[in-house]
XYZ file of C-alpha atoms in Angstrom:
541
model
C 29.464 -41.877 -123.053
C 31.509 -39.221 -123.821
C 31.743 -37.422 -127.103
C 32.925 -40.232 -129.187
C 30.395 -42.442 -128.190
C 27.934 -39.938 -128.616
C 28.544 -39.592 -132.564
C 29.172 -42.786 -133.460
C 37.635 -70.637 -121.923
C 39.239 -72.174 -123.577
C 41.640 -75.233 -122.101
C 45.283 -75.546 -122.066
C 46.557 -76.273 -125.475
C 49.327 -78.360 -126.895
C 52.154 -77.251 -128.223
C 50.909 -75.027 -131.702
C 47.450 -76.727 -131.363
C 44.554 -74.315 -132.769
C 40.975 -74.589 -131.963
C 38.767 -73.437 -134.675
C 35.370 -71.592 -132.391
C 33.669 -71.118 -135.594
C 33.073 -74.508 -137.070
C 31.968 -73.631 -140.873
C 32.761 -69.613 -141.941
C 31.739 -66.720 -139.212
C 28.965 -65.433 -139.568
C 28.915 -62.246 -142.984
C 28.100 -59.994 -140.154
C 27.388 -59.592 -136.559
C 24.225 -61.016 -135.508
C 21.791 -60.917 -132.708
C 23.954 -63.545 -130.995
C 28.349 -64.037 -130.501
C 30.620 -65.834 -128.361
C 31.470 -65.296 -124.982
C 33.782 -63.200 -123.854
C 37.219 -64.159 -123.089
C 41.063 -63.095 -123.119
C 43.945 -64.349 -124.152
C 45.539 -64.674 -120.422
C 46.393 -67.189 -118.329
C 44.699 -68.773 -116.059
C 46.297 -67.724 -112.474
C 48.638 -70.900 -111.566
C 47.119 -72.846 -108.730
C 49.366 -75.522 -105.950
C 47.100 -79.063 -106.533
C 46.923 -78.896 -102.289
C 43.415 -79.013 -100.028
C 41.463 -76.085 -101.281
C 38.225 -74.513 -99.699
C 36.093 -72.022 -101.723
C 33.674 -69.062 -100.405
C 31.263 -67.483 -102.314
C 31.678 -63.504 -101.235
C 29.288 -61.618 -103.758
C 25.676 -63.331 -104.770
C 23.970 -60.055 -106.258
C 21.960 -58.742 -109.535
C 23.337 -55.152 -109.934
C 20.050 -52.907 -111.763
C 20.339 -50.137 -110.102
C 23.792 -48.013 -107.689
C 22.876 -49.997 -104.741
C 25.590 -51.577 -103.600
C 26.044 -55.492 -102.337
C 27.142 -55.540 -98.657
C 27.383 -58.996 -97.075
C 30.557 -60.504 -94.244
C 33.326 -62.352 -95.151
C 34.327 -65.110 -92.996
C 37.380 -67.348 -93.822
C 37.113 -71.591 -94.483
C 37.610 -72.734 -91.060
C 38.188 -76.210 -93.225
C 41.094 -74.786 -94.541
C 42.758 -72.283 -91.730
C 45.832 -70.539 -92.662
C 48.705 -70.144 -93.217
C 47.598 -70.345 -96.805
C 49.794 -71.014 -100.496
C 47.655 -68.377 -102.449
C 44.264 -67.299 -102.529
C 42.219 -66.934 -105.507
C 39.305 -64.416 -106.764
C 36.614 -65.279 -109.739
C 34.334 -63.181 -110.449
C 31.663 -64.446 -113.171
C 28.876 -62.767 -114.946
C 25.644 -62.774 -116.803
C 23.737 -60.595 -118.599
C 21.265 -60.846 -121.467
C 19.415 -57.710 -123.485
C 20.678 -54.261 -124.166
C 23.716 -52.946 -121.310
C 26.329 -50.195 -121.374
C 29.762 -51.106 -120.139
C 30.145 -50.361 -116.397
C 32.498 -49.943 -113.417
C 32.486 -52.143 -110.569
C 34.175 -52.246 -107.513
C 34.982 -54.805 -104.973
C 35.679 -54.455 -101.466
C 36.891 -56.493 -98.085
C 37.233 -54.276 -95.095
C 37.624 -51.332 -96.557
C 40.444 -52.733 -98.883
C 39.965 -52.205 -103.242
C 41.405 -55.499 -103.534
C 39.589 -55.744 -107.028
C 38.588 -53.420 -109.689
C 36.746 -54.788 -113.422
C 34.603 -53.405 -116.408
C 32.143 -55.586 -117.574
C 31.114 -56.742 -121.559
C 28.315 -55.597 -122.890
C 25.426 -58.063 -123.918
C 24.364 -59.523 -126.595
C 20.448 -60.199 -126.783
C 20.533 -63.689 -125.844
C 23.121 -62.696 -123.151
C 26.064 -63.806 -122.946
C 28.579 -65.478 -119.663
C 32.260 -64.160 -118.808
C 34.347 -65.214 -115.821
C 37.387 -63.220 -114.493
C 40.112 -64.874 -112.415
C 42.787 -62.458 -109.934
C 45.166 -63.960 -107.478
C 44.642 -62.381 -104.403
C 47.375 -64.015 -102.157
C 49.331 -60.330 -101.583
C 45.494 -59.646 -99.037
C 45.848 -62.718 -97.536
C 46.445 -60.732 -94.072
C 43.403 -59.405 -94.554
C 41.456 -62.113 -95.706
C 43.014 -64.653 -92.506
C 39.804 -62.967 -90.524
C 35.958 -61.902 -90.806
C 35.212 -58.785 -93.175
C 32.898 -56.521 -94.079
C 32.321 -57.381 -98.226
C 31.066 -54.137 -100.006
C 30.737 -54.146 -104.048
C 29.050 -52.211 -106.566
C 29.017 -52.776 -110.628
C 26.266 -49.197 -111.190
C 23.368 -49.973 -113.262
C 21.193 -48.786 -114.689
C 17.804 -50.299 -116.070
C 14.194 -49.471 -117.465
C 12.909 -49.427 -120.895
C 15.804 -49.227 -123.083
C 18.246 -50.939 -121.285
C 17.806 -53.856 -119.829
C 20.978 -55.632 -118.869
C 20.582 -56.995 -115.257
C 24.201 -58.109 -114.043
C 23.971 -61.350 -112.776
C 27.379 -61.996 -111.103
C 28.816 -63.821 -108.008
C 32.226 -63.760 -106.591
C 34.272 -66.592 -104.914
C 37.211 -66.673 -102.699
C 39.041 -70.288 -103.506
C 42.138 -70.798 -100.315
C 45.040 -72.958 -101.151
C 46.548 -74.500 -97.743
C 50.078 -74.532 -97.997
C 51.463 -78.350 -97.679
C 54.474 -79.604 -98.502
C 56.985 -78.102 -100.854
C 53.504 -75.455 -101.618
C 54.964 -72.737 -98.503
C 53.291 -70.147 -96.465
C 53.345 -67.651 -99.476
C 55.292 -64.253 -98.601
C 53.054 -61.265 -98.012
C 53.024 -58.610 -95.883
C 52.117 -58.463 -92.405
C 49.056 -55.669 -92.655
C 47.047 -54.346 -95.064
C 45.588 -51.395 -94.147
C 43.372 -48.891 -95.814
C 43.147 -45.176 -95.581
C 40.860 -43.834 -92.798
C 38.946 -40.740 -92.799
C 39.479 -40.389 -96.413
C 37.794 -37.776 -98.720
C 38.153 -35.698 -101.702
C 39.776 -32.407 -102.184
C 39.118 -31.599 -105.433
C 40.794 -33.945 -108.405
C 42.954 -34.923 -104.704
C 41.417 -38.278 -102.459
C 43.239 -37.743 -99.062
C 43.621 -39.879 -95.892
C 45.345 -40.958 -93.204
C 47.233 -44.097 -92.290
C 48.911 -45.231 -89.207
C 51.914 -47.974 -89.419
C 52.964 -50.359 -86.784
C 55.543 -49.098 -85.324
C 57.917 -52.180 -85.758
C 57.411 -51.889 -90.254
C 60.420 -51.941 -91.838
C 58.874 -52.344 -95.783
C 55.804 -50.280 -96.995
C 54.196 -50.370 -100.550
C 50.767 -48.219 -101.170
C 48.808 -49.613 -104.171
C 46.177 -47.029 -106.344
C 44.074 -48.252 -108.067
C 43.959 -45.501 -110.712
C 40.518 -45.341 -113.363
C 40.158 -42.338 -115.314
C 36.487 -43.462 -116.104
C 31.907 -42.178 -116.088
C 31.617 -41.490 -119.781
C 33.215 -37.863 -119.379
C 36.326 -36.129 -121.131
C 38.678 -37.561 -118.137
C 37.343 -41.156 -119.852
C 39.349 -40.591 -122.495
C 42.066 -38.100 -120.849
C 44.101 -38.545 -123.784
C 42.128 -37.002 -126.012
C 42.009 -33.940 -124.000
C 44.081 -30.043 -126.151
C 45.342 -27.380 -124.599
C 41.931 -24.705 -123.905
C 44.400 -22.806 -126.037
C 43.163 -25.134 -129.085
C 39.574 -25.900 -130.559
C 38.834 -29.446 -129.445
C 35.312 -30.597 -128.319
C 37.800 -31.596 -124.925
C 39.498 -29.177 -123.444
C 42.037 -30.070 -120.718
C 44.228 -27.102 -118.885
C 47.440 -28.065 -120.479
C 46.468 -30.982 -122.678
C 46.528 -34.631 -122.045
C 49.544 -35.327 -120.059
C 48.577 -36.827 -116.841
C 50.550 -38.092 -113.961
C 48.744 -39.785 -110.862
C 51.456 -38.512 -107.769
C 51.112 -39.977 -103.779
C 52.400 -37.961 -100.953
C 53.123 -38.432 -97.651
C 52.810 -35.715 -94.966
C 52.944 -33.466 -97.720
C 56.512 -34.255 -99.703
C 56.068 -36.584 -103.285
C 56.585 -39.997 -102.930
C 55.963 -41.814 -106.035
C 54.797 -41.090 -110.006
C 53.576 -42.605 -112.232
C 51.475 -43.193 -115.756
C 47.775 -43.814 -115.530
C 47.215 -46.801 -117.723
C 44.834 -45.823 -120.676
C 42.190 -48.453 -120.024
C 39.474 -48.231 -122.902
C 36.227 -50.200 -121.653
C 34.099 -52.195 -123.933
C 31.800 -49.564 -125.511
C 34.968 -47.518 -125.503
C 36.364 -45.818 -128.936
C 32.601 -45.852 -130.086
C 32.725 -48.834 -131.382
C 31.526 -51.293 -129.288
C 31.784 -54.206 -131.788
C 35.967 -54.063 -131.495
C 35.021 -55.643 -127.915
C 32.341 -58.455 -127.245
C 34.692 -60.918 -127.584
C 37.650 -59.570 -126.958
C 38.745 -57.029 -124.324
C 40.850 -54.316 -124.445
C 44.178 -54.822 -121.962
C 43.332 -54.651 -118.440
C 39.655 -54.070 -118.747
C 38.038 -57.084 -116.698
C 41.308 -57.253 -114.448
C 42.390 -53.800 -113.819
C 45.644 -53.193 -111.307
C 46.874 -51.079 -109.492
C 49.818 -48.802 -108.995
C 52.239 -49.972 -107.106
C 54.949 -47.652 -104.481
C 57.458 -48.434 -102.644
C 57.049 -46.110 -99.733
C 59.799 -47.745 -98.195
C 62.492 -44.617 -97.597
C 59.658 -43.037 -95.783
C 59.009 -45.288 -93.401
C 61.541 -44.358 -90.452
C 59.566 -41.316 -90.614
C 56.200 -43.035 -90.000
C 57.260 -45.566 -87.048
C 55.770 -43.327 -84.764
C 52.254 -44.195 -83.741
C 51.066 -41.719 -85.047
C 48.393 -40.836 -87.825
C 50.110 -39.553 -90.892
C 48.529 -38.002 -94.262
C 48.741 -39.459 -97.504
C 47.773 -37.682 -100.542
C 46.735 -39.095 -104.545
C 46.496 -36.435 -107.070
C 45.843 -36.487 -110.833
C 47.927 -33.996 -111.918
C 46.819 -32.347 -115.510
C 42.797 -32.426 -114.448
C 40.793 -29.367 -115.005
C 39.911 -28.048 -111.281
C 36.408 -29.752 -110.682
C 36.017 -31.616 -113.519
C 34.874 -35.401 -112.396
C 35.780 -38.839 -114.085
C 39.082 -39.984 -111.644
C 38.653 -42.530 -109.260
C 41.561 -43.427 -106.420
C 40.976 -46.169 -104.103
C 43.849 -46.462 -101.747
C 45.955 -48.625 -99.489
C 48.966 -49.947 -97.869
C 50.780 -53.299 -97.552
C 53.033 -53.330 -94.266
C 55.588 -55.597 -93.216
C 57.423 -55.645 -89.811
C 60.323 -56.479 -88.006
C 59.351 -58.994 -85.687
C 62.238 -58.559 -83.777
C 61.575 -55.206 -82.551
C 59.355 -52.710 -81.142
C 60.260 -50.093 -83.088
C 62.305 -49.073 -85.937
C 63.867 -46.419 -86.596
C 65.177 -43.841 -89.077
C 64.778 -40.998 -91.498
C 65.011 -39.511 -94.980
C 68.527 -39.598 -96.865
C 67.381 -38.107 -100.132
C 64.384 -35.994 -101.564
C 64.690 -34.860 -104.543
C 61.969 -33.977 -107.758
C 62.945 -33.213 -110.759
C 61.412 -30.078 -112.658
C 57.414 -30.998 -114.265
C 58.019 -31.035 -117.827
C 54.690 -31.073 -120.346
C 54.746 -29.228 -123.447
C 51.782 -29.033 -125.806
C 52.020 -27.256 -129.928
C 49.526 -27.070 -131.900
C 49.400 -26.747 -135.771
C 47.765 -26.978 -138.977
C 49.059 -30.508 -141.085
C 48.125 -31.181 -144.550
C 44.228 -29.559 -143.312
C 44.574 -31.367 -139.963
C 44.372 -30.466 -136.717
C 47.515 -32.135 -134.665
C 48.648 -31.887 -130.833
C 52.029 -32.747 -130.312
C 52.669 -33.479 -126.424
C 55.948 -33.830 -124.262
C 55.697 -34.958 -121.004
C 57.805 -36.469 -118.143
C 58.140 -36.711 -114.474
C 61.248 -37.951 -112.529
C 61.933 -38.488 -108.603
C 65.114 -40.118 -106.108
C 64.071 -41.287 -102.794
C 66.288 -42.416 -100.156
C 65.850 -43.290 -96.856
C 67.885 -45.296 -93.687
C 66.471 -47.531 -91.080
C 67.401 -49.074 -88.234
C 66.248 -52.635 -87.997
C 67.259 -56.068 -85.859
C 69.563 -56.775 -88.880
C 71.509 -53.981 -88.590
C 71.364 -50.552 -90.785
C 68.987 -50.263 -94.019
C 69.723 -48.017 -96.946
C 66.998 -47.955 -99.785
C 66.703 -46.214 -102.553
C 63.647 -45.400 -105.449
C 64.319 -43.469 -108.779
C 61.441 -43.212 -110.955
C 61.606 -41.792 -114.229
C 57.747 -41.362 -116.665
C 57.319 -39.953 -119.753
C 54.382 -39.460 -121.863
C 54.615 -38.625 -125.979
C 51.190 -37.528 -127.618
C 50.085 -37.151 -131.296
C 47.229 -36.234 -131.686
C 44.978 -35.649 -135.156
C 41.480 -34.848 -136.311
C 39.951 -32.874 -139.135
C 37.624 -29.875 -139.354
C 35.072 -28.626 -136.368
C 33.407 -32.707 -136.779
C 36.407 -33.374 -135.526
C 36.010 -36.852 -138.274
C 38.701 -38.343 -138.981
C 40.175 -38.004 -135.466
C 42.917 -40.062 -133.695
C 45.874 -40.417 -131.677
C 49.022 -42.083 -131.155
C 50.519 -42.845 -127.906
C 53.268 -43.783 -125.927
C 53.884 -44.469 -122.455
C 56.982 -45.088 -120.025
C 57.401 -45.917 -116.403
C 60.783 -47.039 -115.289
C 60.752 -46.858 -111.815
C 64.121 -49.392 -109.837
C 64.299 -49.605 -105.986
C 67.977 -50.706 -104.413
C 67.863 -51.757 -100.461
C 71.668 -52.010 -99.196
C 72.422 -53.463 -95.799
C 70.846 -56.977 -96.051
C 74.102 -58.888 -97.052
C 76.843 -57.960 -98.942
C 75.270 -56.810 -102.232
C 73.196 -54.664 -103.216
C 69.630 -55.862 -104.086
C 68.263 -53.944 -107.347
C 64.539 -54.205 -108.159
C 63.785 -52.810 -111.634
C 60.284 -52.511 -113.764
C 60.178 -50.939 -117.088
C 56.469 -50.321 -118.453
C 54.926 -49.246 -121.369
C 52.151 -48.828 -122.895
C 51.172 -47.525 -126.400
C 48.228 -46.815 -128.261
C 47.593 -45.818 -131.985
C 43.605 -45.554 -133.303
C 41.480 -43.751 -135.491
C 37.646 -43.277 -135.520
C 35.834 -41.550 -138.958
C 32.429 -41.467 -140.155
C 31.666 -41.619 -144.425
C 29.083 -39.055 -145.662
C 26.673 -42.298 -145.027
C 27.543 -42.130 -141.313
C 29.480 -45.195 -141.841
C 31.421 -45.613 -138.637
C 34.720 -47.115 -138.504
C 37.500 -47.451 -135.509
C 41.306 -49.175 -136.219
C 43.043 -49.685 -133.312
C 46.098 -50.964 -131.346
C 46.514 -51.491 -128.055
C 50.316 -52.730 -125.863
C 50.338 -53.315 -122.678
C 54.627 -54.442 -121.800
C 56.803 -54.654 -118.927
C 60.438 -56.157 -118.019
C 60.980 -56.203 -114.775
C 64.058 -57.391 -112.656
C 65.361 -58.136 -109.260
C 69.091 -58.726 -108.632
C 71.186 -59.160 -105.620
C 75.012 -58.576 -106.943
C 75.487 -60.067 -110.349
C 72.800 -62.557 -109.859
C 69.645 -62.316 -110.697
C 67.091 -63.523 -108.763
C 63.747 -62.886 -111.086
C 63.119 -61.774 -114.582
C 59.625 -61.542 -115.975
C 58.853 -60.136 -119.583
C 55.171 -59.426 -120.462
C 53.581 -58.612 -123.971
C 50.127 -57.862 -123.910
C 49.240 -56.914 -127.666
C 45.876 -55.883 -129.055
C 44.824 -55.416 -132.603
C 41.630 -54.537 -134.128
C 39.072 -52.997 -137.108
C 35.280 -52.728 -136.470
C 32.548 -50.908 -138.268
C 29.219 -50.153 -138.370
C 26.212 -47.544 -139.646
C 25.684 -44.936 -137.061
C 22.795 -43.136 -135.841
C 20.215 -46.623 -137.640
C 18.929 -48.941 -135.683
C 20.484 -52.189 -134.607
C 19.329 -54.963 -137.695
C 20.218 -52.165 -140.039
C 23.918 -51.470 -138.739
C 25.334 -54.355 -140.578
C 28.433 -54.429 -138.133
C 31.347 -55.888 -139.244
C 35.305 -56.469 -137.320
C 38.108 -58.288 -136.297
C 40.265 -58.175 -133.506
C 43.575 -60.423 -132.715
C 44.976 -60.257 -128.620
C 48.845 -62.226 -128.146
C 49.710 -62.274 -124.761
C 53.019 -63.668 -124.341
C 54.733 -63.916 -120.628
C 58.078 -65.489 -120.006
C 60.639 -65.658 -117.900
C 61.503 -67.656 -114.235
C 60.794 -70.715 -116.165
C 57.988 -69.539 -117.613
C 56.416 -69.952 -121.260
C 53.025 -68.633 -122.372
C 52.475 -67.893 -125.670
C 48.641 -67.340 -126.290
C 46.512 -65.320 -129.186
C 43.185 -65.534 -130.436
C 41.391 -64.322 -133.055
C 37.790 -62.963 -133.986
C 35.746 -62.534 -136.712
C 31.959 -60.643 -136.499
C 31.764 -61.427 -132.814
C 32.704 -65.661 -133.475
C 36.049 -67.026 -132.071
C 38.527 -67.858 -135.546
C 41.475 -69.097 -133.835
C 42.889 -69.800 -130.527
C 46.925 -70.805 -130.960
C 49.078 -71.227 -127.457
C 52.530 -71.585 -128.661
C 54.307 -72.287 -125.126
C 53.052 -73.381 -121.465
């Protein structure tokens, strides 16, 4: 944990149904036990077809030794599959920090997660993820590697008992084989150079579409876990960074910037100096860390020569030599089965000027740093395929607005209000009479404050909002439309610097997860008080 820390599933419900998890009243403060962690996010939708389940991990993580094994596809459920679902189940008891988990199959990262902090009596939790996109990888035996680095000693006693399963649902009748990439490729010769990850990829010569995935996370307990708190080095604050809190995850292809993105401000279950906030309800994405996806199709015509090409992933704004960012990367390739080679080239590559301005002022006794940053990229490329000429254009625009305020040398109170916006538009011309346009608008907001009274009573108040609007059109026809809103609000307080029985901790939290579009309506909210769920409401399903 950084300076801040040092200082300081319900069944499906009928419309409008409510489940009170606490039979009478919740306890007046946190005790030695609480409800098992959960989230308001929906379970993965599964088809009613024959299925087979394979256990790929069974390990008690108590140090930094990774689990290794071998996965073999189930002979009773040969592909093609309609869906593949990953399920991780965990148990832990005693005292333990939050830990990061990383799972690879065949050298490809298919799942990243963080763990909840346990009660003395113990907790159990589970996470589901749709991993159908990795079906080509899972169609043959693969090595399995998983690590949840952990420290177990006389003080931190929690051993993380984890099992991971893959369930394969057969394609039958109207449940058609999933439409996935043809190849899932890890980087070869991956290596770190400063804060960047470099590696090579050799794509099939008949590749016609290419997507890169980067599981970018700031972590490790240092300043880069809370990168949005950093300030320019000329400002007096305990977490300096050369140019302040602006971070941007860039991907390059053979030295050219091919994608820009905002990193998600992950808050793990020990974050913001207050684990009492997250014991039952984790912050958005904490249990299912999603990758950034970059459409590299405009570059495909330069990559289909059968030779390895360099990919580089870098996080702008990280001071040289500072650790904290993990950047597992892989690519998904779609092939044109009717030709042996697809050819093409770049038409346009226009990278805008990076803006990153921070201003410092003393406002009513508060130190205040205001940061405004952003970047734009436009890339177009053409391909000659079996269906004719195809032109793909990718336009990206990212921005960050951050106001950080704190008082005095003790940095108490300390808080930020920040917004990250990330828009990507992919336009494809050449398949049919009209262009196909896929647009994704993402927005992340964080508003939080940590304060400590002279009596050492620490209070954290925080709101986190993960929003997305994704739409695909073909001419005037809308092919798909999806809107997501994942909102978390919470406040918790405890006596800092005293033994656990004297902390007198109290806290409330609410998560509301809404998903609409494509004949989908999901709207569920969960409320907790002092470690117990007091309300679980689903408004539509």
